[in-house]
Amino acid sequence: TQLLEQSPQFLSIQEGENLTVYCNSSSVFSSLQWYRQEPGEGPVLLVTVVTGGEVKKLKRLTFQFGDARKDSSLHITAAQPGDTGLYLCAGQNSGGSNYKLTFGKGTLLTVNP
Amino acid sequence: NAGVTQTPKFQVLKTGQSMTLQCAQDMNHEYMSWYRQDPGMGLRLIHYSVGAGITDQGEVPNGYNVSRSTTEDFPLRLLSAAPSQTSVYFCASSYSGGSEKLFFGSGTQLSVL
């Protein structure tokens, strides 16, 4: 099983601050996805990155896939209370079954007004 | 479109009871999967299916059965519930698995006493 380590596990910040959360592994992934989950709901896909070194932007969110495709980061600029939620990264195995996604344990972000 | 529909939303079982968690999708997705989410453990894959009549085990399959008789439905059966199966269960689907966007249901919160 390929493991994904997310850090930090918890993050509480004030509105307007910037933050970065990390997703790291010793294994190579074919692709990596970021999801956001709100209480009582299922995760919702934010982005998929597939190329080493790839950077994608979604409004105030910037996602980067590491050159070696073993790690990824999510940077939020000027966080807002609406960004509060559990952020999960998920990697597609590069070997064996292509159908399985491995999820990290998540970063629980709280943005205080 | 309804997307991915899970029922029930909440369930309480006694140890040893059996039950079936229902999952249906109306997006004509070939790939369907079941995850469990536990505090501090992230999302773990239980079983998945790449099409009608085809199922395979995920990371934590013991104590659970699945079948896929139609493209739309993918029920998860607990044969003899145990307290260790207390968790939130999510069904998810995508067009073909892998790096495709996963659509999640809103979850079933199960407590086994």
PDB file of C-alpha atoms in Angstrom:
ATOM      1  CA  THR A   1       0.000   0.000   0.000  1.00  0.00           C
ATOM      2  CA  GLN A   2       1.369   3.407  -0.996  1.00  0.00           C
ATOM      3  CA  LEU A   3       1.050   5.862   1.892  1.00  0.00           C
ATOM      4  CA  LEU A   4       0.317   9.585   1.761  1.00  0.00           C
ATOM      5  CA  GLU A   5       1.259  11.738   4.724  1.00  0.00           C
ATOM      6  CA  GLN A   6      -0.533  15.050   5.112  1.00  0.00           C
ATOM      7  CA  SER A   7       0.638  17.923   7.263  1.00  0.00           C
ATOM      8  CA  PRO A   8      -0.320  19.683   9.328  1.00  0.00           C
ATOM      9  CA  GLN A   9      -3.151  17.564  10.685  1.00  0.00           C
ATOM     10  CA  PHE A  10      -4.939  20.622  12.100  1.00  0.00           C
ATOM     11  CA  LEU A  11      -4.653  24.283  11.141  1.00  0.00           C
ATOM     12  CA  SER A  12      -6.545  27.227  12.640  1.00  0.00           C
ATOM     13  CA  ILE A  13      -5.945  30.672  11.163  1.00  0.00           C
ATOM     14  CA  GLN A  14      -7.525  34.106  10.908  1.00  0.00           C
ATOM     15  CA  GLU A  15      -9.339  35.359   7.846  1.00  0.00           C
ATOM     16  CA  GLY A  16      -6.929  36.949   5.383  1.00  0.00           C
ATOM     17  CA  GLU A  17      -3.903  34.818   6.265  1.00  0.00           C
ATOM     18  CA  ASN A  18      -2.063  32.606   3.788  1.00  0.00           C
ATOM     19  CA  LEU A  19      -1.430  28.911   4.363  1.00  0.00           C
ATOM     20  CA  THR A  20       0.140  25.842   2.803  1.00  0.00           C
ATOM     21  CA  VAL A  21      -0.702  22.212   3.417  1.00  0.00           C
ATOM     22  CA  TYR A  22       1.443  19.325   2.296  1.00  0.00           C
ATOM     23  CA  CYS A  23       0.966  15.823   0.981  1.00  0.00           C
ATOM     24  CA  ASN A  24       4.076  13.618   0.935  1.00  0.00           C
ATOM     25  CA  SER A  25       4.947  10.058   0.032  1.00  0.00           C
ATOM     26  CA  SER A  26       8.004   7.913  -0.581  1.00  0.00           C
ATOM     27  CA  SER A  27       6.173   6.387  -3.564  1.00  0.00           C
ATOM     28  CA  VAL A  28       5.564   7.705  -7.054  1.00  0.00           C
ATOM     29  CA  PHE A  29       1.993   8.411  -8.095  1.00  0.00           C
ATOM     30  CA  SER A  30       0.581   8.561 -11.617  1.00  0.00           C
ATOM     31  CA  SER A  31      -1.688  11.403 -10.571  1.00  0.00           C
ATOM     32  CA  LEU A  32      -2.764  13.184  -7.449  1.00  0.00           C
ATOM     33  CA  GLN A  33      -6.082  14.722  -6.502  1.00  0.00           C
ATOM     34  CA  TRP A  34      -7.137  17.212  -3.849  1.00  0.00           C
ATOM     35  CA  TYR A  35     -10.602  17.071  -2.284  1.00  0.00           C
ATOM     36  CA  ARG A  36     -12.420  19.268   0.227  1.00  0.00           C
ATOM     37  CA  GLN A  37     -14.924  17.795   2.627  1.00  0.00           C
ATOM     38  CA  GLU A  38     -17.452  19.714   4.714  1.00  0.00           C
ATOM     39  CA  PRO A  39     -19.137  18.266   7.826  1.00  0.00           C
ATOM     40  CA  GLY A  40     -21.835  15.715   7.024  1.00  0.00           C
ATOM     41  CA  GLU A  41     -20.950  15.588   3.334  1.00  0.00           C
ATOM     42  CA  GLY A  42     -18.775  13.548   1.030  1.00  0.00           C
ATOM     43  CA  PRO A  43     -15.501  14.908  -0.362  1.00  0.00           C
ATOM     44  CA  VAL A  44     -15.662  17.113  -3.459  1.00  0.00           C
ATOM     45  CA  LEU A  45     -12.856  17.169  -6.014  1.00  0.00           C
ATOM     46  CA  LEU A  46     -10.891  20.424  -6.272  1.00  0.00           C
ATOM     47  CA  VAL A  47      -8.168  19.492  -8.747  1.00  0.00           C
ATOM     48  CA  THR A  48      -6.230  16.660 -10.388  1.00  0.00           C
ATOM     49  CA  VAL A  49      -2.516  17.001 -11.204  1.00  0.00           C
ATOM     50  CA  VAL A  50      -0.804  14.484 -13.447  1.00  0.00           C
ATOM     51  CA  THR A  51       2.553  15.916 -14.593  1.00  0.00           C
ATOM     52  CA  GLY A  52       5.618  16.298 -12.386  1.00  0.00           C
ATOM     53  CA  GLY A  53       6.155  19.993 -11.606  1.00  0.00           C
ATOM     54  CA  GLU A  54       2.620  20.896 -12.649  1.00  0.00           C
ATOM     55  CA  VAL A  55       1.015  23.948 -11.050  1.00  0.00           C
ATOM     56  CA  LYS A  56      -2.733  24.568 -11.170  1.00  0.00           C
ATOM     57  CA  LYS A  57      -4.636  27.538  -9.849  1.00  0.00           C
ATOM     58  CA  LEU A  58      -8.258  27.630  -8.757  1.00  0.00           C
ATOM     59  CA  LYS A  59      -9.060  31.222  -7.729  1.00  0.00           C
ATOM     60  CA  ARG A  60      -7.129  31.684  -4.435  1.00  0.00           C
ATOM     61  CA  LEU A  61      -5.959  28.061  -4.326  1.00  0.00           C
ATOM     62  CA  THR A  62      -2.664  26.980  -5.914  1.00  0.00           C
ATOM     63  CA  PHE A  63      -1.813  23.307  -6.278  1.00  0.00           C
ATOM     64  CA  GLN A  64       1.618  21.941  -7.118  1.00  0.00           C
ATOM     65  CA  PHE A  65       2.731  18.414  -7.976  1.00  0.00           C
ATOM     66  CA  GLY A  66       6.345  17.631  -7.121  1.00  0.00           C
ATOM     67  CA  ASP A  67       8.857  17.041  -9.907  1.00  0.00           C
ATOM     68  CA  ALA A  68       9.285  13.414  -8.852  1.00  0.00           C
ATOM     69  CA  ARG A  69       5.499  12.947  -8.460  1.00  0.00           C
ATOM     70  CA  LYS A  70       5.922  11.918  -4.815  1.00  0.00           C
ATOM     71  CA  ASP A  71       4.518  15.023  -3.151  1.00  0.00           C
ATOM     72  CA  SER A  72       2.089  17.877  -3.571  1.00  0.00           C
ATOM     73  CA  SER A  73       1.136  21.123  -1.879  1.00  0.00           C
ATOM     74  CA  LEU A  74      -1.940  23.283  -1.630  1.00  0.00           C
ATOM     75  CA  HIS A  75      -1.489  26.997  -0.985  1.00  0.00           C
ATOM     76  CA  ILE A  76      -4.423  29.239  -0.087  1.00  0.00           C
ATOM     77  CA  THR A  77      -4.034  32.988  -0.369  1.00  0.00           C
ATOM     78  CA  ALA A  78      -6.096  35.320   1.828  1.00  0.00           C
ATOM     79  CA  ALA A  79      -8.109  32.533   3.435  1.00  0.00           C
ATOM     80  CA  GLN A  80     -11.816  33.067   4.017  1.00  0.00           C
ATOM     81  CA  PRO A  81     -14.221  31.353   6.444  1.00  0.00           C
ATOM     82  CA  GLY A  82     -15.741  29.553   3.458  1.00  0.00           C
ATOM     83  CA  ASP A  83     -12.416  27.729   3.007  1.00  0.00           C
ATOM     84  CA  THR A  84     -13.007  25.887   6.285  1.00  0.00           C
ATOM     85  CA  GLY A  85     -13.085  22.136   5.810  1.00  0.00           C
ATOM     86  CA  LEU A  86     -11.108  18.911   5.651  1.00  0.00           C
ATOM     87  CA  TYR A  87      -8.611  18.869   2.786  1.00  0.00           C
ATOM     88  CA  LEU A  88      -7.700  15.424   1.494  1.00  0.00           C
ATOM     89  CA  CYS A  89      -5.086  14.407  -1.015  1.00  0.00           C
ATOM     90  CA  ALA A  90      -5.461  11.170  -2.944  1.00  0.00           C
ATOM     91  CA  GLY A  91      -2.934   9.444  -5.171  1.00  0.00           C
ATOM     92  CA  GLN A  92      -3.435   7.027  -8.024  1.00  0.00           C
ATOM     93  CA  ASN A  93      -1.070   4.078  -7.753  1.00  0.00           C
ATOM     94  CA  SER A  94       1.663   4.081 -10.359  1.00  0.00           C
ATOM     95  CA  GLY A  95       1.986   0.329 -10.289  1.00  0.00           C
ATOM     96  CA  GLY A  96      -0.432  -2.551  -9.921  1.00  0.00           C
ATOM     97  CA  SER A  97      -4.103  -1.641 -10.029  1.00  0.00           C
ATOM     98  CA  ASN A  98      -4.840   1.681 -11.716  1.00  0.00           C
ATOM     99  CA  TYR A  99      -8.274   1.777 -10.112  1.00  0.00           C
ATOM    100  CA  LYS A 100      -7.309   2.349  -6.520  1.00  0.00           C
ATOM    101  CA  LEU A 101      -6.927   5.766  -4.972  1.00  0.00           C
ATOM    102  CA  THR A 102      -4.936   6.065  -1.758  1.00  0.00           C
ATOM    103  CA  PHE A 103      -6.122   8.874   0.515  1.00  0.00           C
ATOM    104  CA  GLY A 104      -4.144  10.804   3.067  1.00  0.00           C
ATOM    105  CA  LYS A 105      -5.608  11.385   6.528  1.00  0.00           C
ATOM    106  CA  GLY A 106      -6.420  14.998   5.763  1.00  0.00           C
ATOM    107  CA  THR A 107      -5.761  18.502   7.057  1.00  0.00           C
ATOM    108  CA  LEU A 108      -8.610  20.055   9.030  1.00  0.00           C
ATOM    109  CA  LEU A 109      -8.589  23.782   8.287  1.00  0.00           C
ATOM    110  CA  THR A 110     -10.521  26.328  10.332  1.00  0.00           C
ATOM    111  CA  VAL A 111     -10.592  29.938   9.143  1.00  0.00           C
ATOM    112  CA  ASN A 112     -11.848  32.276  11.834  1.00  0.00           C
ATOM    113  CA  PRO A 113     -13.630  35.528  10.899  1.00  0.00           C
TER     114      PRO A 113
ATOM    115  CA  ASN B   1     -29.199  14.639 -11.689  1.00  0.00           C
ATOM    116  CA  ALA B   2     -29.208  13.001  -8.268  1.00  0.00           C
ATOM    117  CA  GLY B   3     -25.540  11.923  -8.548  1.00  0.00           C
ATOM    118  CA  VAL B   4     -24.602   9.305  -5.950  1.00  0.00           C
ATOM    119  CA  THR B   5     -27.366   8.415  -3.501  1.00  0.00           C
ATOM    120  CA  GLN B   6     -26.676   6.547  -0.286  1.00  0.00           C
ATOM    121  CA  THR B   7     -29.237   5.135   2.127  1.00  0.00           C
ATOM    122  CA  PRO B   8     -29.725   5.119   5.028  1.00  0.00           C
ATOM    123  CA  LYS B   9     -28.116   8.312   6.358  1.00  0.00           C
ATOM    124  CA  PHE B  10     -27.841   6.912   9.896  1.00  0.00           C
ATOM    125  CA  GLN B  11     -28.019   3.368  11.268  1.00  0.00           C
ATOM    126  CA  VAL B  12     -27.552   1.750  14.670  1.00  0.00           C
ATOM    127  CA  LEU B  13     -26.933  -2.000  14.841  1.00  0.00           C
ATOM    128  CA  LYS B  14     -26.339  -4.512  17.564  1.00  0.00           C
ATOM    129  CA  THR B  15     -23.272  -6.724  17.398  1.00  0.00           C
ATOM    130  CA  GLY B  16     -23.955  -9.715  15.150  1.00  0.00           C
ATOM    131  CA  GLN B  17     -26.728  -8.128  13.120  1.00  0.00           C
ATOM    132  CA  SER B  18     -26.460  -7.914   9.351  1.00  0.00           C
ATOM    133  CA  MET B  19     -27.474  -5.099   7.079  1.00  0.00           C
ATOM    134  CA  THR B  20     -27.003  -3.659   3.613  1.00  0.00           C
ATOM    135  CA  LEU B  21     -25.915  -0.124   2.814  1.00  0.00           C
ATOM    136  CA  GLN B  22     -27.403   1.003  -0.466  1.00  0.00           C
ATOM    137  CA  CYS B  23     -25.622   3.036  -3.135  1.00  0.00           C
ATOM    138  CA  ALA B  24     -27.009   4.121  -6.492  1.00  0.00           C
ATOM    139  CA  GLN B  25     -25.659   6.452  -9.176  1.00  0.00           C
ATOM    140  CA  ASP B  26     -27.427   7.863 -12.208  1.00  0.00           C
ATOM    141  CA  MET B  27     -24.358   9.026 -14.165  1.00  0.00           C
ATOM    142  CA  ASN B  28     -23.718   5.743 -16.028  1.00  0.00           C
ATOM    143  CA  HIS B  29     -20.372   5.384 -14.254  1.00  0.00           C
ATOM    144  CA  GLU B  30     -18.522   2.112 -14.695  1.00  0.00           C
ATOM    145  CA  TYR B  31     -16.389   2.477 -11.555  1.00  0.00           C
ATOM    146  CA  MET B  32     -17.953   2.364  -8.088  1.00  0.00           C
ATOM    147  CA  SER B  33     -16.327   2.008  -4.691  1.00  0.00           C
ATOM    148  CA  TRP B  34     -16.934   1.944  -0.969  1.00  0.00           C
ATOM    149  CA  TYR B  35     -14.782   3.755   1.600  1.00  0.00           C
ATOM    150  CA  ARG B  36     -14.911   3.995   5.343  1.00  0.00           C
ATOM    151  CA  GLN B  37     -13.790   7.122   7.181  1.00  0.00           C
ATOM    152  CA  ASP B  38     -12.595   6.933  10.749  1.00  0.00           C
ATOM    153  CA  PRO B  39     -11.126   9.728  12.897  1.00  0.00           C
ATOM    154  CA  GLY B  40      -7.393   9.964  12.344  1.00  0.00           C
ATOM    155  CA  MET B  41      -7.448   7.242   9.674  1.00  0.00           C
ATOM    156  CA  GLY B  42      -8.626   9.062   6.587  1.00  0.00           C
ATOM    157  CA  LEU B  43     -10.585   7.286   3.865  1.00  0.00           C
ATOM    158  CA  ARG B  44      -9.859   3.600   3.393  1.00  0.00           C
ATOM    159  CA  LEU B  45     -11.024   1.591   0.393  1.00  0.00           C
ATOM    160  CA  ILE B  46     -13.224  -1.421   1.247  1.00  0.00           C
ATOM    161  CA  HIS B  47     -14.280  -2.815  -2.142  1.00  0.00           C
ATOM    162  CA  TYR B  48     -14.551  -1.512  -5.664  1.00  0.00           C
ATOM    163  CA  SER B  49     -16.088  -2.463  -8.997  1.00  0.00           C
ATOM    164  CA  VAL B  50     -15.029  -1.585 -12.544  1.00  0.00           C
ATOM    165  CA  GLY B  51     -18.306  -2.684 -14.100  1.00  0.00           C
ATOM    166  CA  ALA B  52     -21.365  -4.868 -13.700  1.00  0.00           C
ATOM    167  CA  GLY B  53     -20.392  -8.342 -12.557  1.00  0.00           C
ATOM    168  CA  ILE B  54     -16.840  -7.326 -11.588  1.00  0.00           C
ATOM    169  CA  THR B  55     -15.745  -6.581  -8.019  1.00  0.00           C
ATOM    170  CA  ASP B  56     -12.429  -6.560  -6.198  1.00  0.00           C
ATOM    171  CA  GLN B  57     -11.090  -6.034  -2.707  1.00  0.00           C
ATOM    172  CA  GLY B  58      -9.643  -2.810  -1.419  1.00  0.00           C
ATOM    173  CA  GLU B  59      -7.516  -2.127   1.624  1.00  0.00           C
ATOM    174  CA  VAL B  60      -9.951  -3.252   4.358  1.00  0.00           C
ATOM    175  CA  PRO B  61     -12.404  -5.821   2.891  1.00  0.00           C
ATOM    176  CA  ASN B  62     -12.826  -8.193   5.842  1.00  0.00           C
ATOM    177  CA  GLY B  63     -16.383  -8.364   7.184  1.00  0.00           C
ATOM    178  CA  TYR B  64     -17.930  -6.809   4.080  1.00  0.00           C
ATOM    179  CA  ASN B  65     -19.419  -8.219   0.885  1.00  0.00           C
ATOM    180  CA  VAL B  66     -20.368  -6.482  -2.345  1.00  0.00           C
ATOM    181  CA  SER B  67     -22.006  -7.346  -5.632  1.00  0.00           C
ATOM    182  CA  ARG B  68     -22.607  -5.393  -8.839  1.00  0.00           C
ATOM    183  CA  SER B  69     -25.566  -6.765 -10.751  1.00  0.00           C
ATOM    184  CA  THR B  70     -26.319  -3.474 -12.527  1.00  0.00           C
ATOM    185  CA  THR B  71     -24.281  -0.442 -13.551  1.00  0.00           C
ATOM    186  CA  GLU B  72     -26.343   1.784 -11.253  1.00  0.00           C
ATOM    187  CA  ASP B  73     -26.235  -0.086  -7.930  1.00  0.00           C
ATOM    188  CA  PHE B  74     -23.414  -1.187  -5.652  1.00  0.00           C
ATOM    189  CA  PRO B  75     -24.678  -2.367  -2.243  1.00  0.00           C
ATOM    190  CA  LEU B  76     -22.349  -3.051   0.678  1.00  0.00           C
ATOM    191  CA  ARG B  77     -23.322  -5.878   3.011  1.00  0.00           C
ATOM    192  CA  LEU B  78     -22.177  -6.273   6.593  1.00  0.00           C
ATOM    193  CA  LEU B  79     -22.470  -9.962   7.357  1.00  0.00           C
ATOM    194  CA  SER B  80     -22.186  -9.888  11.163  1.00  0.00           C
ATOM    195  CA  ALA B  81     -21.673  -6.377  12.488  1.00  0.00           C
ATOM    196  CA  ALA B  82     -18.891  -5.715  14.979  1.00  0.00           C
ATOM    197  CA  PRO B  83     -18.142  -2.573  17.034  1.00  0.00           C
ATOM    198  CA  SER B  84     -14.962  -2.127  14.947  1.00  0.00           C
ATOM    199  CA  GLN B  85     -17.221  -1.443  11.962  1.00  0.00           C
ATOM    200  CA  THR B  86     -18.580   1.709  13.585  1.00  0.00           C
ATOM    201  CA  SER B  87     -17.656   4.331  11.014  1.00  0.00           C
ATOM    202  CA  VAL B  88     -18.894   6.678   8.322  1.00  0.00           C
ATOM    203  CA  TYR B  89     -19.260   4.904   4.997  1.00  0.00           C
ATOM    204  CA  PHE B  90     -18.991   6.630   1.645  1.00  0.00           C
ATOM    205  CA  CYS B  91     -19.885   5.334  -1.772  1.00  0.00           C
ATOM    206  CA  ALA B  92     -18.096   6.932  -4.714  1.00  0.00           C
ATOM    207  CA  SER B  93     -18.222   6.556  -8.481  1.00  0.00           C
ATOM    208  CA  SER B  94     -16.378   7.724 -11.571  1.00  0.00           C
ATOM    209  CA  TYR B  95     -16.408   7.056 -15.303  1.00  0.00           C
ATOM    210  CA  SER B  96     -13.506   4.633 -15.270  1.00  0.00           C
ATOM    211  CA  GLY B  97     -11.561   4.890 -12.006  1.00  0.00           C
ATOM    212  CA  GLY B  98      -7.914   5.880 -11.756  1.00  0.00           C
ATOM    213  CA  SER B  99      -7.376   9.609 -12.157  1.00  0.00           C
ATOM    214  CA  GLU B 100     -11.007  10.271 -13.049  1.00  0.00           C
ATOM    215  CA  LYS B 101     -13.007  12.577 -10.779  1.00  0.00           C
ATOM    216  CA  LEU B 102     -14.660  10.649  -7.954  1.00  0.00           C
ATOM    217  CA  PHE B 103     -18.238  11.618  -7.094  1.00  0.00           C
ATOM    218  CA  PHE B 104     -19.093  10.849  -3.483  1.00  0.00           C
ATOM    219  CA  GLY B 105     -22.402  10.237  -1.794  1.00  0.00           C
ATOM    220  CA  SER B 106     -23.222  12.066   1.432  1.00  0.00           C
ATOM    221  CA  GLY B 107     -22.346   9.093   3.613  1.00  0.00           C
ATOM    222  CA  THR B 108     -23.915   6.644   6.053  1.00  0.00           C
ATOM    223  CA  GLN B 109     -23.065   6.992   9.730  1.00  0.00           C
ATOM    224  CA  LEU B 110     -23.107   3.512  11.251  1.00  0.00           C
ATOM    225  CA  SER B 111     -22.881   2.687  14.933  1.00  0.00           C
ATOM    226  CA  VAL B 112     -22.495  -0.895  16.106  1.00  0.00           C
ATOM    227  CA  LEU B 113     -23.236  -1.409  19.788  1.00  0.00           C
TER     228      LEU B 113
END
